[in-house]
Short mmCIF file of C-alpha atoms in Angstrom, two decimals:
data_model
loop_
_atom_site.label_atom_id
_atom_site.label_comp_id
_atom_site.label_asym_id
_atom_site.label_seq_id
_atom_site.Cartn_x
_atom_site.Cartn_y
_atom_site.Cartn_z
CA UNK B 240 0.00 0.00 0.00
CA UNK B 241 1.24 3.32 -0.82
CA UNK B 242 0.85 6.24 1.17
CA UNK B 243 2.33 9.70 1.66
CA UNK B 244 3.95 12.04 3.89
CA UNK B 245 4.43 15.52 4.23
CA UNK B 246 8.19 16.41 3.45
CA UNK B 247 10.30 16.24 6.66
CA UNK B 248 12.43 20.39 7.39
CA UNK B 249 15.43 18.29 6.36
CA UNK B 250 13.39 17.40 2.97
CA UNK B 251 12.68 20.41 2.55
CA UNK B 252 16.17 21.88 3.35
CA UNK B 253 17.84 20.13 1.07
CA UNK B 254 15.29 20.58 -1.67
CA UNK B 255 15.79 24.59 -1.63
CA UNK B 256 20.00 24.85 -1.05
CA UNK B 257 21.46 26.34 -3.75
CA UNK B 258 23.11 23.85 -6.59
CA UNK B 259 26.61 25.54 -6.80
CA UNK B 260 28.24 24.24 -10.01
CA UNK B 261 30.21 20.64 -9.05
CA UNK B 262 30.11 18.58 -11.79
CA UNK B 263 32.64 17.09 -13.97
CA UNK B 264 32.13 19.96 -16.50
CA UNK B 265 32.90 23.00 -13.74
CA UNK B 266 36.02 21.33 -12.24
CA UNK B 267 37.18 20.47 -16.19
CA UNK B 268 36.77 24.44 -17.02
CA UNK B 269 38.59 25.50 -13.96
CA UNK B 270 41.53 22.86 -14.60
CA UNK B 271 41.37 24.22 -18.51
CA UNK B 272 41.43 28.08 -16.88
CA UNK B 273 44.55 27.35 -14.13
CA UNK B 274 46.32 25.84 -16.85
CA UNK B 275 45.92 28.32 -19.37
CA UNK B 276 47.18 30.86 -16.88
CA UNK B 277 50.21 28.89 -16.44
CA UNK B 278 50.96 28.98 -19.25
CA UNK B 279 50.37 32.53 -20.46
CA UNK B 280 51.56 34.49 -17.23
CA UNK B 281 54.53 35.66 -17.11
CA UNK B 282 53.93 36.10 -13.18
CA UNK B 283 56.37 33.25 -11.22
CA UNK B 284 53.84 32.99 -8.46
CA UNK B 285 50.60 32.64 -10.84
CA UNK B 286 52.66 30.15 -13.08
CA UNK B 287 53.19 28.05 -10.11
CA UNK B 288 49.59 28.31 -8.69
CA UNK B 289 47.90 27.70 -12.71
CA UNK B 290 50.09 24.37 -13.01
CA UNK B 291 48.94 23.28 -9.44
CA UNK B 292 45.84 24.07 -9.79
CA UNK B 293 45.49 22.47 -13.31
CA UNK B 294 46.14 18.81 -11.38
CA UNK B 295 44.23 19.49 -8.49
CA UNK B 296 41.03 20.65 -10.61
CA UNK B 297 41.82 17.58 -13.02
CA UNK B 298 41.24 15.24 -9.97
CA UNK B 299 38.50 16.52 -8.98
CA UNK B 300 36.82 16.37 -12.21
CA UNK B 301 37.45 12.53 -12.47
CA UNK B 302 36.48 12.08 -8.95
CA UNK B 303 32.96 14.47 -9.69
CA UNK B 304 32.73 12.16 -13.11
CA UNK B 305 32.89 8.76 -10.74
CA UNK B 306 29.98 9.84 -8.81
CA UNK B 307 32.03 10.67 -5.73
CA UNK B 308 30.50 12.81 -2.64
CA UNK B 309 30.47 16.73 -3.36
CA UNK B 310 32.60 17.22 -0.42
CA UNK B 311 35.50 14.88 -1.22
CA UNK B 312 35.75 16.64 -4.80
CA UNK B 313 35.61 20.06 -3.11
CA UNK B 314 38.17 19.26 -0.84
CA UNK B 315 40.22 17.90 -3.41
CA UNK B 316 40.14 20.83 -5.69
CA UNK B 317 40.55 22.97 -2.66
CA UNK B 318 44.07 20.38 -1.85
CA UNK B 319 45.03 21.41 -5.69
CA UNK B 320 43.79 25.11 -5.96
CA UNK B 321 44.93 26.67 -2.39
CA UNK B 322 46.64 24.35 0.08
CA UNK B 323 49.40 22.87 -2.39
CA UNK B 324 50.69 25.91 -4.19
CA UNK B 325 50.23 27.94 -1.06
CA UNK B 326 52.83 25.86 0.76
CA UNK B 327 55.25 25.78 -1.92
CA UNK B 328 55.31 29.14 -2.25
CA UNK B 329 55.41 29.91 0.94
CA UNK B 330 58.71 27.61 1.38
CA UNK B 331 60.60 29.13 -1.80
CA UNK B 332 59.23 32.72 -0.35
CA UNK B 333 57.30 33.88 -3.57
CA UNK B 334 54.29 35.82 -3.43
CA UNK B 335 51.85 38.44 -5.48
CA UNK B 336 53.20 41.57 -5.61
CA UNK B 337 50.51 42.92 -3.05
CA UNK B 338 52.01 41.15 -0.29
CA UNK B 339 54.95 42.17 -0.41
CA UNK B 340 53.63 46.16 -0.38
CA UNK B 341 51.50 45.18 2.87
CA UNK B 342 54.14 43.91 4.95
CA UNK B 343 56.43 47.39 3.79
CA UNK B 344 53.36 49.00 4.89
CA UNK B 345 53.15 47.78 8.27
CA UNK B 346 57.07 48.19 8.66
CA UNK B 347 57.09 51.75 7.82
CA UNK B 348 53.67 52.44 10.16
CA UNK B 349 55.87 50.99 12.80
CA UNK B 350 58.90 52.92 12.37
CA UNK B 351 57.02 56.27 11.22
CA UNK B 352 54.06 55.98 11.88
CA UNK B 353 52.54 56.03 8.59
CA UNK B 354 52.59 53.47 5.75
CA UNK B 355 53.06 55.38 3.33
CA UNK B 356 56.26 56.22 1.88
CA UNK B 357 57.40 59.84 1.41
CA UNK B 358 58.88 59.74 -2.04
CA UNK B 359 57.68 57.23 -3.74
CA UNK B 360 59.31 56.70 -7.39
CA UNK B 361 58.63 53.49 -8.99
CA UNK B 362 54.91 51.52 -8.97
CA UNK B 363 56.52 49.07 -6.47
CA UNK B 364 57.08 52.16 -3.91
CA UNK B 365 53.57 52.96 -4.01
CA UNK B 366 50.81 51.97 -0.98
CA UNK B 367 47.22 52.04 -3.08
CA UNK B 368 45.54 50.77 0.15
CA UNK B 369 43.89 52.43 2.80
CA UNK B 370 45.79 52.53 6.19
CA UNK B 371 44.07 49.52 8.17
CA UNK B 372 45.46 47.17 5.24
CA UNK B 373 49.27 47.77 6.86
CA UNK B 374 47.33 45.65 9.71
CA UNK B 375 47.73 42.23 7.47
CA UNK B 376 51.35 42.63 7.50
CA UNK B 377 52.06 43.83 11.27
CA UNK B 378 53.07 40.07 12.20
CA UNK B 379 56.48 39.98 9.73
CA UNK B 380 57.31 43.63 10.96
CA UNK B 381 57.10 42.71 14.60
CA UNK B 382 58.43 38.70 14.12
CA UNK B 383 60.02 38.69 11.07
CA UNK B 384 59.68 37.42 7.89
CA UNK B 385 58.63 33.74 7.81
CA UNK B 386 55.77 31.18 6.81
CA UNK B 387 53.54 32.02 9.77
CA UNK B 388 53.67 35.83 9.35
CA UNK B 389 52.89 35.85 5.75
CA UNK B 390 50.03 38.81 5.17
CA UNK B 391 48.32 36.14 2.90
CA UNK B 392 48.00 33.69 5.49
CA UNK B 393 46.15 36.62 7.75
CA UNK B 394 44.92 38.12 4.79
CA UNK B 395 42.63 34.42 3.91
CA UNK B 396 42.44 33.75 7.19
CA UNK B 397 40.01 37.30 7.93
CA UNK B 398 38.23 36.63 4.58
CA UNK B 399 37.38 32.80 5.17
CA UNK B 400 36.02 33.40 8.67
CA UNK B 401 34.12 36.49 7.78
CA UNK B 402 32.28 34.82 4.57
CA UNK B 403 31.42 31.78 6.70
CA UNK B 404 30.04 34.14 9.89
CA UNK B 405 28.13 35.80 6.84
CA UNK B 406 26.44 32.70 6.12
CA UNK B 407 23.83 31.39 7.55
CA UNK B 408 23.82 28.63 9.92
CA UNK B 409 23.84 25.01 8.42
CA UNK B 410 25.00 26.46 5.33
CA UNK B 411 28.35 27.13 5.50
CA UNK B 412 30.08 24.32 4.99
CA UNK B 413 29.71 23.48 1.33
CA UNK B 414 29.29 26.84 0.05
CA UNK B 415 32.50 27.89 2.15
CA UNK B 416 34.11 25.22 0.51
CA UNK B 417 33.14 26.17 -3.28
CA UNK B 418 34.25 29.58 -2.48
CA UNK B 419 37.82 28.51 -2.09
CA UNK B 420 37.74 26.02 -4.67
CA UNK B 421 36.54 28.66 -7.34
CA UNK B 422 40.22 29.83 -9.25
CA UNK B 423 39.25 33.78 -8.72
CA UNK B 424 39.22 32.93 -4.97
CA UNK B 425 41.83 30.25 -4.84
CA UNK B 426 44.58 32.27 -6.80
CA UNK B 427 44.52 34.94 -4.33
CA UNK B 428 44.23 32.66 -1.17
CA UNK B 429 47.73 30.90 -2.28
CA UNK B 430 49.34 34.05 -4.11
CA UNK B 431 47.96 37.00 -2.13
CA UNK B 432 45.30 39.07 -2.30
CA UNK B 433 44.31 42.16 -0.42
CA UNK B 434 40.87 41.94 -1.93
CA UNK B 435 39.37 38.67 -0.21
CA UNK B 436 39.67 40.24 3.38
CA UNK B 437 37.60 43.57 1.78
CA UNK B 438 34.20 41.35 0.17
CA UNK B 439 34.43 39.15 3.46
CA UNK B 440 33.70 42.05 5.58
CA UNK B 441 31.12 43.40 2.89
CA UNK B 442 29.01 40.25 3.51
CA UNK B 443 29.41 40.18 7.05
CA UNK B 444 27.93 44.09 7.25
CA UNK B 445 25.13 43.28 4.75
CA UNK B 446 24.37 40.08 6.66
CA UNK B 447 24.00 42.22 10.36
CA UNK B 448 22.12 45.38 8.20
CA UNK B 449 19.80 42.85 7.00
CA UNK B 450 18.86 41.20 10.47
CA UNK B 451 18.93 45.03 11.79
CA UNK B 452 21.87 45.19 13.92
CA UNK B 453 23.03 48.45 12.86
CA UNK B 454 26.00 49.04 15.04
CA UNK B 455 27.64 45.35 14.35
CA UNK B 456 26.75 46.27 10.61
CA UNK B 457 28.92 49.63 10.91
CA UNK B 458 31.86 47.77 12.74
CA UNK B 459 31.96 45.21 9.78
CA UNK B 460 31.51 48.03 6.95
CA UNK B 461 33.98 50.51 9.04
CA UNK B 462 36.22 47.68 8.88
CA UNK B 463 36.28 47.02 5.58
CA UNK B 464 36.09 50.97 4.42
CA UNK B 465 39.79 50.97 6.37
CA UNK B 466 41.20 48.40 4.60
CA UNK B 467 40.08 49.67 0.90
CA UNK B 468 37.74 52.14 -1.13
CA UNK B 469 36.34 49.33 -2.95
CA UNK B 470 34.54 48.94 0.26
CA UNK B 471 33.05 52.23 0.84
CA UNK B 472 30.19 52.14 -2.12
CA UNK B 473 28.68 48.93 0.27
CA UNK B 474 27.84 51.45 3.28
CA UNK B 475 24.83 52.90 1.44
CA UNK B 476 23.68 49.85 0.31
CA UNK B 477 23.56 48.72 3.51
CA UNK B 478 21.81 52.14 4.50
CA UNK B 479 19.28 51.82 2.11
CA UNK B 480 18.53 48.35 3.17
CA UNK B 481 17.90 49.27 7.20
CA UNK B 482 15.81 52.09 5.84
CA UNK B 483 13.26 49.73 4.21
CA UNK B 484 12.69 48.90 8.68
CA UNK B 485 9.72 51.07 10.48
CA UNK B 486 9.75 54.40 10.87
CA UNK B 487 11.38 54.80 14.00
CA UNK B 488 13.48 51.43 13.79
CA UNK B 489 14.72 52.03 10.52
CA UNK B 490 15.96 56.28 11.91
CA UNK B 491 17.93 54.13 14.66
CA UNK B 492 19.66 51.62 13.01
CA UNK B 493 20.73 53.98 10.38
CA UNK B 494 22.27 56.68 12.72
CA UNK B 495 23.79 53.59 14.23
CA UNK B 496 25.42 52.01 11.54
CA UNK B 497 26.75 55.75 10.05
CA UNK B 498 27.86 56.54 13.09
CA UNK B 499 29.86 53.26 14.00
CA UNK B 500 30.93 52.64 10.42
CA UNK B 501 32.45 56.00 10.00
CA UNK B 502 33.61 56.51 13.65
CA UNK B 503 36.12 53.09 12.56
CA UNK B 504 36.90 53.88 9.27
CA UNK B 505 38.33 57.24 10.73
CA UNK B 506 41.03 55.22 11.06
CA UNK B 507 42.91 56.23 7.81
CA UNK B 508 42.74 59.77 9.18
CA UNK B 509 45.47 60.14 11.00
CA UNK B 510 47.84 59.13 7.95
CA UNK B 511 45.72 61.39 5.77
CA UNK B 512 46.57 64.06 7.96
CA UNK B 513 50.46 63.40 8.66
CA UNK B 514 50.83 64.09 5.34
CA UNK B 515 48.17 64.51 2.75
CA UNK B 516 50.28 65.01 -0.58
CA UNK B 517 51.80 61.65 -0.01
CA UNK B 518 48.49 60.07 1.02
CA UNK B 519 46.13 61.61 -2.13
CA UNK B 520 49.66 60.23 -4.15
CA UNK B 521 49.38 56.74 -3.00
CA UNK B 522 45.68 55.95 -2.48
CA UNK B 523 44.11 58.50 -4.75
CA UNK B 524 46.50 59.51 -7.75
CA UNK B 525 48.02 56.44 -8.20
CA UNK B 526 45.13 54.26 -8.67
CA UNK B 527 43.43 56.41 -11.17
CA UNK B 528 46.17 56.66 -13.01
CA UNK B 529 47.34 60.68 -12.20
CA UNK B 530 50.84 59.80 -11.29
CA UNK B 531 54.05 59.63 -13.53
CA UNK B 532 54.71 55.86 -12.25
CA UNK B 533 51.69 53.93 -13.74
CA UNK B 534 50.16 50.97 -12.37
CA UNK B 535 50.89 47.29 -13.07
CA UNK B 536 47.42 46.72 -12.76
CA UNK B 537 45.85 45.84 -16.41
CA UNK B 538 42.92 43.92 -17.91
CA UNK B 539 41.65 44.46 -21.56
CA UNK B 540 38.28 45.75 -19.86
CA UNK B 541 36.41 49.11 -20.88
CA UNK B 542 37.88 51.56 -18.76
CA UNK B 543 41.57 50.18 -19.24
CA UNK B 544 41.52 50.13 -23.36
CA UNK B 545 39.59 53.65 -22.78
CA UNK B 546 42.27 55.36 -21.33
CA UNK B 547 45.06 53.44 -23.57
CA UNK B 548 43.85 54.10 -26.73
CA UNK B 549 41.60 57.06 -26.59
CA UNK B 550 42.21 60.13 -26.75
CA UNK B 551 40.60 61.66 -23.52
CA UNK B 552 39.88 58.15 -22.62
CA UNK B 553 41.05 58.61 -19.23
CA UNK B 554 38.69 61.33 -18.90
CA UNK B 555 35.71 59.27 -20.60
CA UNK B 556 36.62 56.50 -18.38
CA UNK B 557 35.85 58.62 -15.38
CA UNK B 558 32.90 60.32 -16.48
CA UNK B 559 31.89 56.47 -17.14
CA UNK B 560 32.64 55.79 -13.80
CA UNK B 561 30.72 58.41 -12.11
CA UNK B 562 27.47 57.85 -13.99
CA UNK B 563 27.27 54.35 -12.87
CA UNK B 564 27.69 55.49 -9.57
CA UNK B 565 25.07 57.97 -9.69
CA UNK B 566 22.69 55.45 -11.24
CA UNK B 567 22.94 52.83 -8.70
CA UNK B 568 22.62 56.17 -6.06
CA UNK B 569 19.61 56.83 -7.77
CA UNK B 570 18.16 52.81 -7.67
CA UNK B 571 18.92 52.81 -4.04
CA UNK B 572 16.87 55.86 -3.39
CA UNK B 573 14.04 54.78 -5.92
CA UNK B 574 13.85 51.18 -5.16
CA UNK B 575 15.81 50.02 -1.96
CA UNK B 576 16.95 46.68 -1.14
CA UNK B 577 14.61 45.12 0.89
CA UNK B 578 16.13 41.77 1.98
CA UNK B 579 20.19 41.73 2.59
CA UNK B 580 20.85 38.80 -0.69
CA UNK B 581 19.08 41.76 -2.72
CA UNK B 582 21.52 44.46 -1.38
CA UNK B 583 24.77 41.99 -2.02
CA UNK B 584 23.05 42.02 -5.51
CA UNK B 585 23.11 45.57 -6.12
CA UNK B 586 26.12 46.60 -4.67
CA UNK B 587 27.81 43.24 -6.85
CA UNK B 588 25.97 45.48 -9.43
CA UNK B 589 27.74 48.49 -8.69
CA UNK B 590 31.05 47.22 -8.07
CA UNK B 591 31.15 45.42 -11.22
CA UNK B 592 30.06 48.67 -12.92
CA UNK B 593 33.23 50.02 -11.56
CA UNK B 594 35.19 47.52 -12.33
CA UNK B 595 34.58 47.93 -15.65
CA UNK B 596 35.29 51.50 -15.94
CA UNK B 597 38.49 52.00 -13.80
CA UNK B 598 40.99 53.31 -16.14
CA UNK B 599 43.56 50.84 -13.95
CA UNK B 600 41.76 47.37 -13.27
CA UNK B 601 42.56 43.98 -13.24
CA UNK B 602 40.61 40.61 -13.48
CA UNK B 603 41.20 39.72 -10.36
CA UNK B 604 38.95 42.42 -8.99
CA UNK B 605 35.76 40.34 -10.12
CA UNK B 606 36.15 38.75 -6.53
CA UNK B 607 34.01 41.04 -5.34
CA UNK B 608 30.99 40.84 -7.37
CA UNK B 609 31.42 36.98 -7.49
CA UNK B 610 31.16 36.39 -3.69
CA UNK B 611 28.38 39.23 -2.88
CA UNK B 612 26.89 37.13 -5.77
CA UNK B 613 27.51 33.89 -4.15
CA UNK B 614 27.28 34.70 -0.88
CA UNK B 615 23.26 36.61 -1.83
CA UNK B 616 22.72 32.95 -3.63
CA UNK B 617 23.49 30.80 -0.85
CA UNK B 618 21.70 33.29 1.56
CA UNK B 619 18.56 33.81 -0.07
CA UNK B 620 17.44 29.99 -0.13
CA UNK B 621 15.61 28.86 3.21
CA UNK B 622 13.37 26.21 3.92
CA UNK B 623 9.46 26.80 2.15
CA UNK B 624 6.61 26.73 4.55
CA UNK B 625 3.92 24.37 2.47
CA UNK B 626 5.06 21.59 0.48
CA UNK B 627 4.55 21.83 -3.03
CA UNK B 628 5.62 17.82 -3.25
CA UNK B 629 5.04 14.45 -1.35
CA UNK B 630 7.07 11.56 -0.30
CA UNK B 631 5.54 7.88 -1.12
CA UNK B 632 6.00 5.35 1.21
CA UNK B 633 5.87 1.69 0.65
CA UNK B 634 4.16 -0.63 3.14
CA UNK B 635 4.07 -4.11 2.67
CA UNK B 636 0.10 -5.07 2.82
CA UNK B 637 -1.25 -8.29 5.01
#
């Protein structure tokens, strides 16, 4: 006899969580991608990573074509794509370029209490990151260089345990897992990148603005906005969204999260106002491109073939850029988030918008939009209230 049964909350659980792409196809592409990369960089530390990653993504693609558990291939590609590469580079002392300009930041806060340096010359000399970065790299200035006070072992260490705080309970696990797995997040976990620790915090303020804690949502965003500008456009997102509360609710836990956010990113101010030509050099000039020593950073995107091959481009790139600020200003204000995977949406939105007009960009800066992305994906699934399907049960008749 065949009856049925309503669909237990694990049924339904599982029936709702977010299919993050883990087949044979996703880990081929990413072991076609690392390999590629190896073999078109002319970057020591990328080489090294693509050629690791290329076996570590090719045995997880045989193991996801076998029918093995999601888990097993995620931790394999994450064996190939982070852990593997990370600790040979770490024992022949290679790393992105990025680290290394962290840990001379910290050094130079500690001996003059700035991290910025007063002349620089070169694209190497220059510090394009807000003050609170320097804070990555204060273990190798106060114990020396080594493998345990690497900034990129801080550095992924702040970004992995933000993004999985940002998640929600019982879902961290495999998404947390994916995200490290994924090359534009790997590559920077085993090379360096002073992005990862930036979009962690973003998700970790959206997630608190969206449950209405505005005060833990300005520590997270103040956080961030001292490590980076990239994080700054994610504070009135997250504004927007606590407005959407009651009247008086909403008034509160706005002030609060304005106040808090901006009372930590104050932070950068007392560098700003040591000396202010050098920092409007570093963190200002130099990344848009207004100094005489121009930026490695390069990607054949709008904004970057604007101002190469344009005449004015840089200009046009700019005016680019501000538009699509002003139009997601304008959606917020029109149409405000009302749930926080809707604000990680927009302000992905926005910061892809930007990414794509900086007249000085680089691939690796779609990070950010792809783990708001993720992170709003994984977020926005929860368990349904009515069942929309049935389980049969078989029972043996007398």
């Amino acid at each position: 006899m065949a009856t049925t049964a309503l669909p237990t909350p694990l049924d339904q659980q599982r029936r709702t969580r977010f299919a993050l792409p883990g087949g044979p196809g996703w880990w081929t592409f990413c072991a076609a991608a690392s390999l590629a990369l190896a073999v078109f960089t002319s970057l020591g530390p990328h080489r090294a990573w693509g050629a690791a990653g290329a076996l570590g993504y090719a045995a997880a693609a045989v193991l996801a074509a076998c029918g093995r558990p999601a888990r097993t291939v995620g931790a394999v590609a994450v064996t190939g794509g982070v852990v593997l590469p990370l600790v040979v580079l770490l024992a022949v002392d290679r790393a992105q370029l990025e680290v290394e300009v962290v840990a001379r930041a910290a050094a130079l806060l500690l001996a003059d209490g700035t991290p910025y340096a007063a002349h620089p010359l070169i694209p190497e000399d220059f510090n394009p990151y807000l003050p609170g970065m320097a804070a990555f790299g204060l273990p190798e200035a106060v114990a020396g260089s080594g493998p345990l006070t690497d900034p990129r072992l801080w550095m992924g260490a702040a970004f992995l345990a933000t993004f999985a705080y940002a998640l929600p309970t019982g879902f961290r696990r495999e998404p947390l897992l994916w995200v490290a797995a994924c090359p534009l997040v790997a590559l920077p976990l085993a090379v360096g990148g002073v992005d990862l620790p930036v979009v962690g915090l973003m998700c970790l303020g959206l997630a608190e603005a969206g449950r209405g804690r505005g005060g833990r949502a300005g520590l997270w965003l103040g956080l961030a906005a001292a490590l980076k500008w990239t994080a700054w456009p994610a504070l009135p997102v997250a504004l927007a969204l606590l407005a959407v509360g009651s009247a008086g609710d909403r008034r509160r836990a706005g002030l609060r999260c304005a106040f808090v956010a901006l009372l930590t990113a104050a932070l950068v101010l007392p560098a700003a106002w040591r000396d202010p030509g050098t920092f409007h050099a570093h963190v200002i000039a130099f990344p848009l491109g207004l100094t005489d020593a121009v930026s490695s950073a390069a990607s054949p995107l709008p904004g970057q073939l604007l101002a190469t091959h344009v005449p004015g481009g840089r200009t046009l790139a700019l005016g680019l850029l501000g538009a699509s600020a002003l139009l997601v200003a304008v959606s917020l204000l029109v149409r405000p988030p009302a749930t926080a995977p809707d604000a990680a949406l927009r302000l992905a939105v926005g910061l892809l918008l930007a990414i794509a007009f900086l007249p000085a960009t680089r691939f690796g800066y779609l990070v950010h939009p792809l783990v708001l992305a993720v992170w709003a994906a994984v977020v926005r699934q929860r368990p349904v209230d009515a069942p929309v399907f049935v389980r049969i049960q078989r029972k043996a008749t007398r």
